[in-house]
PDB file of C-alpha atoms in Angstrom:
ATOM      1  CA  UNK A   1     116.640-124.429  57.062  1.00 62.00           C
ATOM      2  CA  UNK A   2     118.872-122.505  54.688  1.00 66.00           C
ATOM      3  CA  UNK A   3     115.797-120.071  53.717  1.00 75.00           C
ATOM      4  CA  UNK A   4     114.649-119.568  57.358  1.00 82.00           C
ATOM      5  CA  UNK A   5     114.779-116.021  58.349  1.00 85.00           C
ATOM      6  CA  UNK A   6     116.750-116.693  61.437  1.00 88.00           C
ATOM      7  CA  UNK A   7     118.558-119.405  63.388  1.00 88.00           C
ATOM      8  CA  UNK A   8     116.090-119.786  65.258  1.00 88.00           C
ATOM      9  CA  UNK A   9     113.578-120.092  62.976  1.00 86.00           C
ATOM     10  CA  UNK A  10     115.692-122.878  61.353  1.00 85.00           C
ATOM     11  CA  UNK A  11     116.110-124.664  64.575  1.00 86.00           C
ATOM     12  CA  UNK A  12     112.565-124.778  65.347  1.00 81.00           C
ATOM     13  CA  UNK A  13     111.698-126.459  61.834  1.00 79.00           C
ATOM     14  CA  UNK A  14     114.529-128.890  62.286  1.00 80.00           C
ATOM     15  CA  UNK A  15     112.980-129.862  65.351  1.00 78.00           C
ATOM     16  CA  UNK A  16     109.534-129.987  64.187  1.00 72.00           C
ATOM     17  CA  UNK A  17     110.438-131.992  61.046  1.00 68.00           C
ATOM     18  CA  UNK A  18     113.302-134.017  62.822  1.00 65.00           C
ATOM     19  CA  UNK A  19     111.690-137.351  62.135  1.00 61.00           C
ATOM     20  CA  UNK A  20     111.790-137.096  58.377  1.00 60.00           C
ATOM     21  CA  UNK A  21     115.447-137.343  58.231  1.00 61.00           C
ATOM     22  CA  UNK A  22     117.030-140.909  58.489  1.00 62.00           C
ATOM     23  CA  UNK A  23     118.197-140.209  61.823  1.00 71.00           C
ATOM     24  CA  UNK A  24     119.012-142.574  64.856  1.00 75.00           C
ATOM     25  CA  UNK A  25     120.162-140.084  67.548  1.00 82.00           C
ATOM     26  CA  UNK A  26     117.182-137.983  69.770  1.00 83.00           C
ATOM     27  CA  UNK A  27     117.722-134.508  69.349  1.00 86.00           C
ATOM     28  CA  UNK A  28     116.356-131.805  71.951  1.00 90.00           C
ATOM     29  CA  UNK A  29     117.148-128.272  72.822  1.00 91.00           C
ATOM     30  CA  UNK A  30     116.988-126.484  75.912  1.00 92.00           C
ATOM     31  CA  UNK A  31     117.219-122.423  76.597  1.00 90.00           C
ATOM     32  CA  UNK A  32     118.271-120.053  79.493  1.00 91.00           C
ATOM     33  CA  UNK A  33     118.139-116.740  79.747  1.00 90.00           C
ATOM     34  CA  UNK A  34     121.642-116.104  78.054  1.00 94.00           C
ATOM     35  CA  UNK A  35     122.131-119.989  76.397  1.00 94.00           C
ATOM     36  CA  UNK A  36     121.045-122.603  74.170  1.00 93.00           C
ATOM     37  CA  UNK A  37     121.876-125.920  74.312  1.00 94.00           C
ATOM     38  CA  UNK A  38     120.988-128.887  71.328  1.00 93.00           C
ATOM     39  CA  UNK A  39     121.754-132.513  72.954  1.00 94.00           C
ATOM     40  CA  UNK A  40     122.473-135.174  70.763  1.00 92.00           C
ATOM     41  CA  UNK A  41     121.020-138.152  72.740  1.00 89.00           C
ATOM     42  CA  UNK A  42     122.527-141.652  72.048  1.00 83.00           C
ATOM     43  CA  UNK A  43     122.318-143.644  74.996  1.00 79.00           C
ATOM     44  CA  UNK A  44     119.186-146.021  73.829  1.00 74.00           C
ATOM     45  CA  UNK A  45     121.266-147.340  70.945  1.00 75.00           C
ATOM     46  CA  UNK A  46     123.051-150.828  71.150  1.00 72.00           C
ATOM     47  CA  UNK A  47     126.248-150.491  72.918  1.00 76.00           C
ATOM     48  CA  UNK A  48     128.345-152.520  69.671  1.00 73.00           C
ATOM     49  CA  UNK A  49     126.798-149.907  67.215  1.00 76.00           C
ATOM     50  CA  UNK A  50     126.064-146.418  69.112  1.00 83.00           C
ATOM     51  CA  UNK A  51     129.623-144.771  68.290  1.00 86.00           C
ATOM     52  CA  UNK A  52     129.306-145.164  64.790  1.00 83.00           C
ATOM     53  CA  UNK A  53     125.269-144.007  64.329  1.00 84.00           C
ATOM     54  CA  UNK A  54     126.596-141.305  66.590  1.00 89.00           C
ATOM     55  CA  UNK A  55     129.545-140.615  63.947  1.00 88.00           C
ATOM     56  CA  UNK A  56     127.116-140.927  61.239  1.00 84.00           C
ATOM     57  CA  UNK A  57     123.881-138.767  62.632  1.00 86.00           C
ATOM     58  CA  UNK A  58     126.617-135.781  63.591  1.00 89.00           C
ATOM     59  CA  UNK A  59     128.412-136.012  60.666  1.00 85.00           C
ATOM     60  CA  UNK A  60     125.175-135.425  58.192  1.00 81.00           C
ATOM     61  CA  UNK A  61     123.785-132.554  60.618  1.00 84.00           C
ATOM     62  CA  UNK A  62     126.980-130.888  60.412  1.00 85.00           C
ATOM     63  CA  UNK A  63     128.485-131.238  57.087  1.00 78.00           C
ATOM     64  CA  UNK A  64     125.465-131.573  54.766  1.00 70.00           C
ATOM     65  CA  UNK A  65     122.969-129.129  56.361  1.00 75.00           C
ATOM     66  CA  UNK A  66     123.875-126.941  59.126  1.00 81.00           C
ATOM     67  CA  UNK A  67     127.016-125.408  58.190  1.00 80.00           C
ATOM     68  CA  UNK A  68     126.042-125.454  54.832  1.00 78.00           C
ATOM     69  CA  UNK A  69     123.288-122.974  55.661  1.00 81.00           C
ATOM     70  CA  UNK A  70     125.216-120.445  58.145  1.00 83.00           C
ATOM     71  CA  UNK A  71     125.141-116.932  57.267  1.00 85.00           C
ATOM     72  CA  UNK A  72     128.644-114.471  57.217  1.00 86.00           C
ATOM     73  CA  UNK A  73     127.137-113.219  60.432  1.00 89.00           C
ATOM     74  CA  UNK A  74     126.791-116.960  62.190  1.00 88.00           C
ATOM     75  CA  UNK A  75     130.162-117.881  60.491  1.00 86.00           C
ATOM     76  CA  UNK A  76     131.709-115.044  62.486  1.00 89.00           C
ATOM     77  CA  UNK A  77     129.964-115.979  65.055  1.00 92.00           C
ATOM     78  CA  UNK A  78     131.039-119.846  65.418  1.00 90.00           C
ATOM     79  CA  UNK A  79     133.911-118.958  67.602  1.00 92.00           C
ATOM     80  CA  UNK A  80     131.173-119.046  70.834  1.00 94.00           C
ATOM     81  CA  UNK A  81     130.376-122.167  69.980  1.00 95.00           C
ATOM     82  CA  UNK A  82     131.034-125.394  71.925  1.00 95.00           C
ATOM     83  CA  UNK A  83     130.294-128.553  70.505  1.00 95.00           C
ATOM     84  CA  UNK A  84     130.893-131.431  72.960  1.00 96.00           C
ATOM     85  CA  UNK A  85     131.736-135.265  71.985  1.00 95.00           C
ATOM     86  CA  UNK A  86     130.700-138.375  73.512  1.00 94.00           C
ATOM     87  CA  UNK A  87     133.554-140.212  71.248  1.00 94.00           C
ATOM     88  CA  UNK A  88     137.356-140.858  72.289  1.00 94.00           C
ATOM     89  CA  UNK A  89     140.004-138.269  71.300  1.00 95.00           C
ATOM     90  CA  UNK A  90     141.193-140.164  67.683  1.00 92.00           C
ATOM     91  CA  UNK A  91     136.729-140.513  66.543  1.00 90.00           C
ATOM     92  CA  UNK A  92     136.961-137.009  67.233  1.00 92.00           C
ATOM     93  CA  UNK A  93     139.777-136.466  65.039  1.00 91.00           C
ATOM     94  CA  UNK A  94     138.560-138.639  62.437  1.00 86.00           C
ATOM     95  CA  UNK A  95     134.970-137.091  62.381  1.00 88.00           C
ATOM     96  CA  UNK A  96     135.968-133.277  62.656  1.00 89.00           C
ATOM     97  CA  UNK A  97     138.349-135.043  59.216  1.00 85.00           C
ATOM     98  CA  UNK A  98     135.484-136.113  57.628  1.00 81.00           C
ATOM     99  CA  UNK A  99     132.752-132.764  57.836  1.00 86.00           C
ATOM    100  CA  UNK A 100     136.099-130.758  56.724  1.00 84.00           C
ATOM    101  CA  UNK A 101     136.418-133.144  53.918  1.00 80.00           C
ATOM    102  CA  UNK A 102     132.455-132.395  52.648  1.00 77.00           C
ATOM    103  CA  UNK A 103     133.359-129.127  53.068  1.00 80.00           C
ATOM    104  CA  UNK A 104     136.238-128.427  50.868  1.00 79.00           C
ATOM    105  CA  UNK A 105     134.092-126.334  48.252  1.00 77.00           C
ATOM    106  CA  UNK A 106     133.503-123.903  50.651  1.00 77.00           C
ATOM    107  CA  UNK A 107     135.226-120.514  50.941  1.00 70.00           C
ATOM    108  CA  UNK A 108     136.202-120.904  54.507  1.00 75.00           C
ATOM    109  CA  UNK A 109     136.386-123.767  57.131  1.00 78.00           C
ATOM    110  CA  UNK A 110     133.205-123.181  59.448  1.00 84.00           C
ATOM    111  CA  UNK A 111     134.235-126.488  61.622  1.00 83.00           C
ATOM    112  CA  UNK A 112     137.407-125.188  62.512  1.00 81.00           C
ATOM    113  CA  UNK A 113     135.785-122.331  64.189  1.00 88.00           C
ATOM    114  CA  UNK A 114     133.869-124.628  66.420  1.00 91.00           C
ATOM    115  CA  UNK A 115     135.344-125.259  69.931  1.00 93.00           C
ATOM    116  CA  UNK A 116     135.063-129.326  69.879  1.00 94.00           C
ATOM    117  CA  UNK A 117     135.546-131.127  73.046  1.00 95.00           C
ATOM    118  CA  UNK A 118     136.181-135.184  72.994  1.00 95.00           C
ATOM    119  CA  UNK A 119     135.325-137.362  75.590  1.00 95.00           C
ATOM    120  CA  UNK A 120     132.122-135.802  77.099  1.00 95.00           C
ATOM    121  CA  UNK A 121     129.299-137.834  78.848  1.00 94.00           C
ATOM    122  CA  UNK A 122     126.680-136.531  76.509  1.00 94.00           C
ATOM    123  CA  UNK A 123     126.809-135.144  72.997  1.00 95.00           C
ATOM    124  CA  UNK A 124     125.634-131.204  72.905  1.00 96.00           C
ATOM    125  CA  UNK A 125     125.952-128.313  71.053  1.00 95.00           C
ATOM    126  CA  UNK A 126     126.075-124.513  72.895  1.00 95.00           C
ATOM    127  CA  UNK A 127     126.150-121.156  72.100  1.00 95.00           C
ATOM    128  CA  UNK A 128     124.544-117.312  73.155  1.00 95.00           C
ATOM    129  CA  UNK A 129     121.242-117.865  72.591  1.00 94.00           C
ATOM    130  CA  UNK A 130     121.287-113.971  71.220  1.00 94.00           C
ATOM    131  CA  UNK A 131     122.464-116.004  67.989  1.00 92.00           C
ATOM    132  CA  UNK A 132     119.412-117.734  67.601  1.00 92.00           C
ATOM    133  CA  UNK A 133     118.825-113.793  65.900  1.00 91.00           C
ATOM    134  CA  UNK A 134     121.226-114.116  63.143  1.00 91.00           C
ATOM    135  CA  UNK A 135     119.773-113.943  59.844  1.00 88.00           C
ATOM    136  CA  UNK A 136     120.438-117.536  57.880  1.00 85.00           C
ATOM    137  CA  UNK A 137     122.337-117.462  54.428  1.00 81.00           C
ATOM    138  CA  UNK A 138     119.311-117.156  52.200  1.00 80.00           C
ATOM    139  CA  UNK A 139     115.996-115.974  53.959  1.00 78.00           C
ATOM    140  CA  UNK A 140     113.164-117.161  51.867  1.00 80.00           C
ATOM    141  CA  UNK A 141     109.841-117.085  54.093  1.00 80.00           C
ATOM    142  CA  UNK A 142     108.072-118.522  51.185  1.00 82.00           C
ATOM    143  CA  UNK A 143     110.296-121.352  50.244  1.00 80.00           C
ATOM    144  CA  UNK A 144     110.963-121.846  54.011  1.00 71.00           C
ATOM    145  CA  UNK A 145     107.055-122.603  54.423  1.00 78.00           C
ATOM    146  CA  UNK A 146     106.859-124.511  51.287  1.00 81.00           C
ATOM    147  CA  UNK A 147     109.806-127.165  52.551  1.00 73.00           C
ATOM    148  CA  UNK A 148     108.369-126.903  56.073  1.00 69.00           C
ATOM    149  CA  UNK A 149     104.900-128.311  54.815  1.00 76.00           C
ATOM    150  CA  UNK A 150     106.803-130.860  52.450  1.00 72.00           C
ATOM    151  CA  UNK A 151     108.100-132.457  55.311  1.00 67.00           C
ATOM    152  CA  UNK A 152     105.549-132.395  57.390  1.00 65.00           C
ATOM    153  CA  UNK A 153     103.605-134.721  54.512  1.00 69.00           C
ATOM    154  CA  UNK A 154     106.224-136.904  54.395  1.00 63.00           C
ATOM    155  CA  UNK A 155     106.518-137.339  57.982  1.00 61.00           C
ATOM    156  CA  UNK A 156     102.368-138.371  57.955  1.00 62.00           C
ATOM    157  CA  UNK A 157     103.011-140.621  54.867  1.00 61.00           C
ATOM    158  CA  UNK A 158     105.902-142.098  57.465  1.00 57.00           C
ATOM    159  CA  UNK A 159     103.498-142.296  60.043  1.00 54.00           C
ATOM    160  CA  UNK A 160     100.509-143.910  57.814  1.00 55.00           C
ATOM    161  CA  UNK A 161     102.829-146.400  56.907  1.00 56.00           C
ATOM    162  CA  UNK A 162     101.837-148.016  60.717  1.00 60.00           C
ATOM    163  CA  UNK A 163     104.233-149.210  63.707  1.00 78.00           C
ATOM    164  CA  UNK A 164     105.055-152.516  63.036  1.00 86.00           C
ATOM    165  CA  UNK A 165     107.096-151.288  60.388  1.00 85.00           C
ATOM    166  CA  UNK A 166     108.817-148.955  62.740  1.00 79.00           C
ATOM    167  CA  UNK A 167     109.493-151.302  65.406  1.00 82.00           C
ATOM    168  CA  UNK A 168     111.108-153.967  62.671  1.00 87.00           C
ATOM    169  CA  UNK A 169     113.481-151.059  61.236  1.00 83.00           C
ATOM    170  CA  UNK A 170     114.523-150.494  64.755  1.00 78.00           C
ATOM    171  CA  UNK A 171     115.878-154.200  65.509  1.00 83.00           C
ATOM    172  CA  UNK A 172     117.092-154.272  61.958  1.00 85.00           C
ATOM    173  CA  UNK A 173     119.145-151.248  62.792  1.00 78.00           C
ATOM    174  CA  UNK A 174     120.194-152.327  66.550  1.00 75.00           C
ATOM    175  CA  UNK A 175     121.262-156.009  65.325  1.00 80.00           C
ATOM    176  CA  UNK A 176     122.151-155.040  61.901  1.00 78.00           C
ATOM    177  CA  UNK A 177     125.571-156.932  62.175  1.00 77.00           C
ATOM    178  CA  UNK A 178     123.553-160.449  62.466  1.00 80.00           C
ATOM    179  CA  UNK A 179     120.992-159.717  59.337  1.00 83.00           C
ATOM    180  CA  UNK A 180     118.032-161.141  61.438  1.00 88.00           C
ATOM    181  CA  UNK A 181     115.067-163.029  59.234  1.00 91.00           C
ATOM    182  CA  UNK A 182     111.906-162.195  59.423  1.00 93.00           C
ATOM    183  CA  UNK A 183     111.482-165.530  61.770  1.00 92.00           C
ATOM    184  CA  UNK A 184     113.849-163.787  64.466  1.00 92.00           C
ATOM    185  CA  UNK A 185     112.122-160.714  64.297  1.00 92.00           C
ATOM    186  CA  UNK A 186     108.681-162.234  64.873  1.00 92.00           C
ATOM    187  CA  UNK A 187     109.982-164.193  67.874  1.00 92.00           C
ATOM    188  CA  UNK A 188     111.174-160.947  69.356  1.00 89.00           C
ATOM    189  CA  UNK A 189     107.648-159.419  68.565  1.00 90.00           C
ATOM    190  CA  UNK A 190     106.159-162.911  70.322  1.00 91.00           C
ATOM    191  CA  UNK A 191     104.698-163.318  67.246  1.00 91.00           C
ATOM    192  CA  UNK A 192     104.615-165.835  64.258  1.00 91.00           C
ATOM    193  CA  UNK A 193     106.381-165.410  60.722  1.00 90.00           C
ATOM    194  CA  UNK A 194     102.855-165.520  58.853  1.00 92.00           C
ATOM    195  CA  UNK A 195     101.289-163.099  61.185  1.00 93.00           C
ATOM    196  CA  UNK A 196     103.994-160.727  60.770  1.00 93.00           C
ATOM    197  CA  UNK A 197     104.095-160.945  56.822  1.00 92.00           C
ATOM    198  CA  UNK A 198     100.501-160.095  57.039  1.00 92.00           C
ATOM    199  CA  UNK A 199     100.313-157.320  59.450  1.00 90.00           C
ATOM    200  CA  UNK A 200     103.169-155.791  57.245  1.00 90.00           C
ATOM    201  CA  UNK A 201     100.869-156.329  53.787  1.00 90.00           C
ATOM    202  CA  UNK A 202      98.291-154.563  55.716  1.00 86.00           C
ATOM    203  CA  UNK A 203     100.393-151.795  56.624  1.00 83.00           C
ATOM    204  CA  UNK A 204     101.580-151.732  52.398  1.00 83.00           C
ATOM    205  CA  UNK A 205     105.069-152.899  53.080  1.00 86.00           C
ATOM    206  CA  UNK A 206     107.067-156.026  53.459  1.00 91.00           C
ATOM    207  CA  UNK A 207     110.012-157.307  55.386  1.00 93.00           C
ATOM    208  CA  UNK A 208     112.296-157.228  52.581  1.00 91.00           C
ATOM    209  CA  UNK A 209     111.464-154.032  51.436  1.00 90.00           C
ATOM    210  CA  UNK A 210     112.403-152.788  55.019  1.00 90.00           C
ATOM    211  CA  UNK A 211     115.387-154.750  55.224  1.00 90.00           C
ATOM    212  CA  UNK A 212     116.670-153.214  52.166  1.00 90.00           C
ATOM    213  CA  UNK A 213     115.526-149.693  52.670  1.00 87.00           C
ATOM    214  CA  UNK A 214     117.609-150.190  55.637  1.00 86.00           C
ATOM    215  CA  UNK A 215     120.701-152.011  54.394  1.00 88.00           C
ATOM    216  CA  UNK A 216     120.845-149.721  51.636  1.00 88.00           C
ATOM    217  CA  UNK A 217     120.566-146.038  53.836  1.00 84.00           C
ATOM    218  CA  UNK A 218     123.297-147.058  56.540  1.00 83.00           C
ATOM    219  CA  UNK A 219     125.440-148.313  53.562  1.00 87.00           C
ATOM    220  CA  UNK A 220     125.290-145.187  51.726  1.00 82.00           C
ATOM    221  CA  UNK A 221     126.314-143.277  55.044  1.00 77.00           C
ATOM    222  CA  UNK A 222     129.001-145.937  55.507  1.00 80.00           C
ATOM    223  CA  UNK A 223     130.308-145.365  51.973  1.00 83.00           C
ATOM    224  CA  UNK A 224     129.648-141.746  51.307  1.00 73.00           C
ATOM    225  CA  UNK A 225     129.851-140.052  54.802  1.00 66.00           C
ATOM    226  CA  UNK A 226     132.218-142.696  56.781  1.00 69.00           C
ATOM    227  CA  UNK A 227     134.186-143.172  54.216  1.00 71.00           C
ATOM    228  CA  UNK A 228     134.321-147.253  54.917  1.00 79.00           C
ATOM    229  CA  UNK A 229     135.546-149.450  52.293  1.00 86.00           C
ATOM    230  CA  UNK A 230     133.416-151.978  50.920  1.00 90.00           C
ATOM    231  CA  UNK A 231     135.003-155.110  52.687  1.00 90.00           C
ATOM    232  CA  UNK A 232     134.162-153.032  55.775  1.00 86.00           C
ATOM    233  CA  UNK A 233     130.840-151.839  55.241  1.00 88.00           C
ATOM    234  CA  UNK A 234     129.435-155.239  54.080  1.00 89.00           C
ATOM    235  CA  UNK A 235     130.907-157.045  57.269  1.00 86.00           C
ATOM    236  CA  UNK A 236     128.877-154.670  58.856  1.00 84.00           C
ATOM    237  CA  UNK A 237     125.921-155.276  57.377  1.00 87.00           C
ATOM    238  CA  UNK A 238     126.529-159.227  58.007  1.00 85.00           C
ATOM    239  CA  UNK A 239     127.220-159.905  54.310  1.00 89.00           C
ATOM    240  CA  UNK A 240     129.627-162.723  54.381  1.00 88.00           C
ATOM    241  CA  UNK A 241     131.232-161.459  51.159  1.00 92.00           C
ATOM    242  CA  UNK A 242     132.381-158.089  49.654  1.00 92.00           C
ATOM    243  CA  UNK A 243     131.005-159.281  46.370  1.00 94.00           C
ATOM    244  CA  UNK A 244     127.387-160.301  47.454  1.00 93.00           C
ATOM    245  CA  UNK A 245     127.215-156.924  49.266  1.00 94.00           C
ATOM    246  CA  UNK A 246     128.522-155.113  45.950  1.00 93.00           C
ATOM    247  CA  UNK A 247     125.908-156.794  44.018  1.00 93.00           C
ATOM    248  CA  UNK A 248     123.300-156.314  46.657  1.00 93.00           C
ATOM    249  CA  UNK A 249     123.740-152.480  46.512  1.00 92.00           C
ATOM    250  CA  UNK A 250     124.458-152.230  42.726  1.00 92.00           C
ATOM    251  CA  UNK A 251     120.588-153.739  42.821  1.00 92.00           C
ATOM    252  CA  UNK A 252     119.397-150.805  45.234  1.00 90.00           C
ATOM    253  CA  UNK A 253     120.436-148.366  43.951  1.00 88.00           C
ATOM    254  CA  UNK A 254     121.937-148.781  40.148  1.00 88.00           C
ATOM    255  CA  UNK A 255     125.482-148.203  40.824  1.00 87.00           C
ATOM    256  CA  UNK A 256     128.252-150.325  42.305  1.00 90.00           C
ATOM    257  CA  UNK A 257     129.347-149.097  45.760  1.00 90.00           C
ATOM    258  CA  UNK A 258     132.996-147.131  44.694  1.00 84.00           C
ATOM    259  CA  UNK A 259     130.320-144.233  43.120  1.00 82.00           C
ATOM    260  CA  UNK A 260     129.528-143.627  46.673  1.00 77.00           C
ATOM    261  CA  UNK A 261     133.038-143.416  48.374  1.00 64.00           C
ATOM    262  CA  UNK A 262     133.962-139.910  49.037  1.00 49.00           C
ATOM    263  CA  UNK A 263     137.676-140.046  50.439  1.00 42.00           C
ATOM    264  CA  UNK A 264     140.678-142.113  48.631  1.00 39.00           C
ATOM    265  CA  UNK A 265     139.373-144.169  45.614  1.00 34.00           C
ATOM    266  CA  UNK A 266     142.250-146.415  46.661  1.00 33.00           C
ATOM    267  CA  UNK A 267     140.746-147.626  49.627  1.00 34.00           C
ATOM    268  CA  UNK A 268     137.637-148.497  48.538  1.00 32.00           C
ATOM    269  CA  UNK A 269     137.178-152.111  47.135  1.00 34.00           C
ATOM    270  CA  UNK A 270     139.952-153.269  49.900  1.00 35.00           C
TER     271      UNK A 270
END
């Protein structure tokens, strides 16, 4: 996105190559003759979890990648924005908090320009879709098309990797609080442990490799972009233990979970 040559060029590539991300919200946009609209969709997501992989999707596409790759001329331009919410008043708050925060080494505030409305039935960005024409902040054709194709690979390689293993990372996601087995999973898939194991082999994967791929992505995003203390991201990952989690993601990834925290150090550990 940052070396498209416009904002709309960027926003049809995100589209195109939405998938690759770790993403749990559907994303679509819609134009008129004068506006464009992004919705954030959310709806098909388990009621107990849906705020916070709401928090957590808008929270990366905002403060890691799109206003990291605005242009002076969209900066200026944010003003004739609206971003609308479907999260109480004091999420809000706490979210618009937390993209500021990943934003400090910025020259200027780009959130703060954004008109952000709390409490809307569906999540959705607008603006004039004459800003789809504003150049982005480093306009690159050739890198653009480079990254472009990148993704698209590893969205095939995602792809190849075959359903089943979809459709487990799905329930692992929606019941992620209970840490189903592979045996609960199955049952839901009205089919045996064994046959699942297998068709998962076949596919070149295995249940606890998804299970951990899993475990260990929403707990970096609880960590890094949530800012959740350990004690409260491993309760909701149904660890029954802060220290089982710790040592859990220490395995996954090399490093114990306070390298991960982003707000006060103080709170992390608690």
């Amino acid at each position: 996105m940052l070396s498209s040559s416009t904002a709309g060029e960027a926003l049809q590539i995100a589209l195109r190559t939405a998938q690759v991300g770790n993403r749990f919200i559907d994303i679509t946009a819609s134009l008129t003759s004068t506006t464009g609209r992004i919705t954030f969709g959310h709806t098909d997501l388990p009621a107990d979890v849906r705020n916070f992989l709401l928090e957590r999707d808008i929270v990366i596409i905002f403060g890691v990648i799109v206003l990291r790759c605005l242009s002076p001329q969209l900066v200026d331009r944010l003003g004739e924005t609206r971003l609308e919410l479907a999260l109480p008043a004091d999420r809000t708050a706490l979210l618009v908090d937390g993209i500021t925060e990943m934003l400090t080494d910025l020259a200027h505030d780009p959130v703060r320009e954004v008109r952000i409305v709390a409490d809307r039935p569906v999540t959705e960005l607008t603006f004039p879709l004459d800003l789809l024409g504003e150049p982005m902040a480093m306009p690159d054709p050739a890198t653009a098309a480079m990254c472009e194709q990148q993704c698209l690979d590893l969205l095939q390689h995602r792809l190849e990797r075959g359903p089943l293993a979809a459709k487990i990372r799905a329930i692992l996601v929606q019941e992620i609080h209970d840490a189903p087995t592979a045996g609960a999973i199955a049952a839901k898939l009205n089919m045996d442990g064994r046959t699942l194991r297998r068709r998962l082999t076949d596919e070149g994967s295995s249940f606890r490799k998804l299970q951990e791929e899993t475990r260990c992505t929403l707990a970096i995003d609880m960590l890094g972009v949530l800012n959740l203390t350990v004690s409260e991201t491993a309760v909701r990952l149904g660890y029954t233990s802060s220290e089982a989690f710790s040592r859990s993601f220490t395995r996954w990834t090399g490093k114990p979970p306070s390298a991960f925290g982003t707000g006060d150090r103080q709170r992390v550990g608690q």
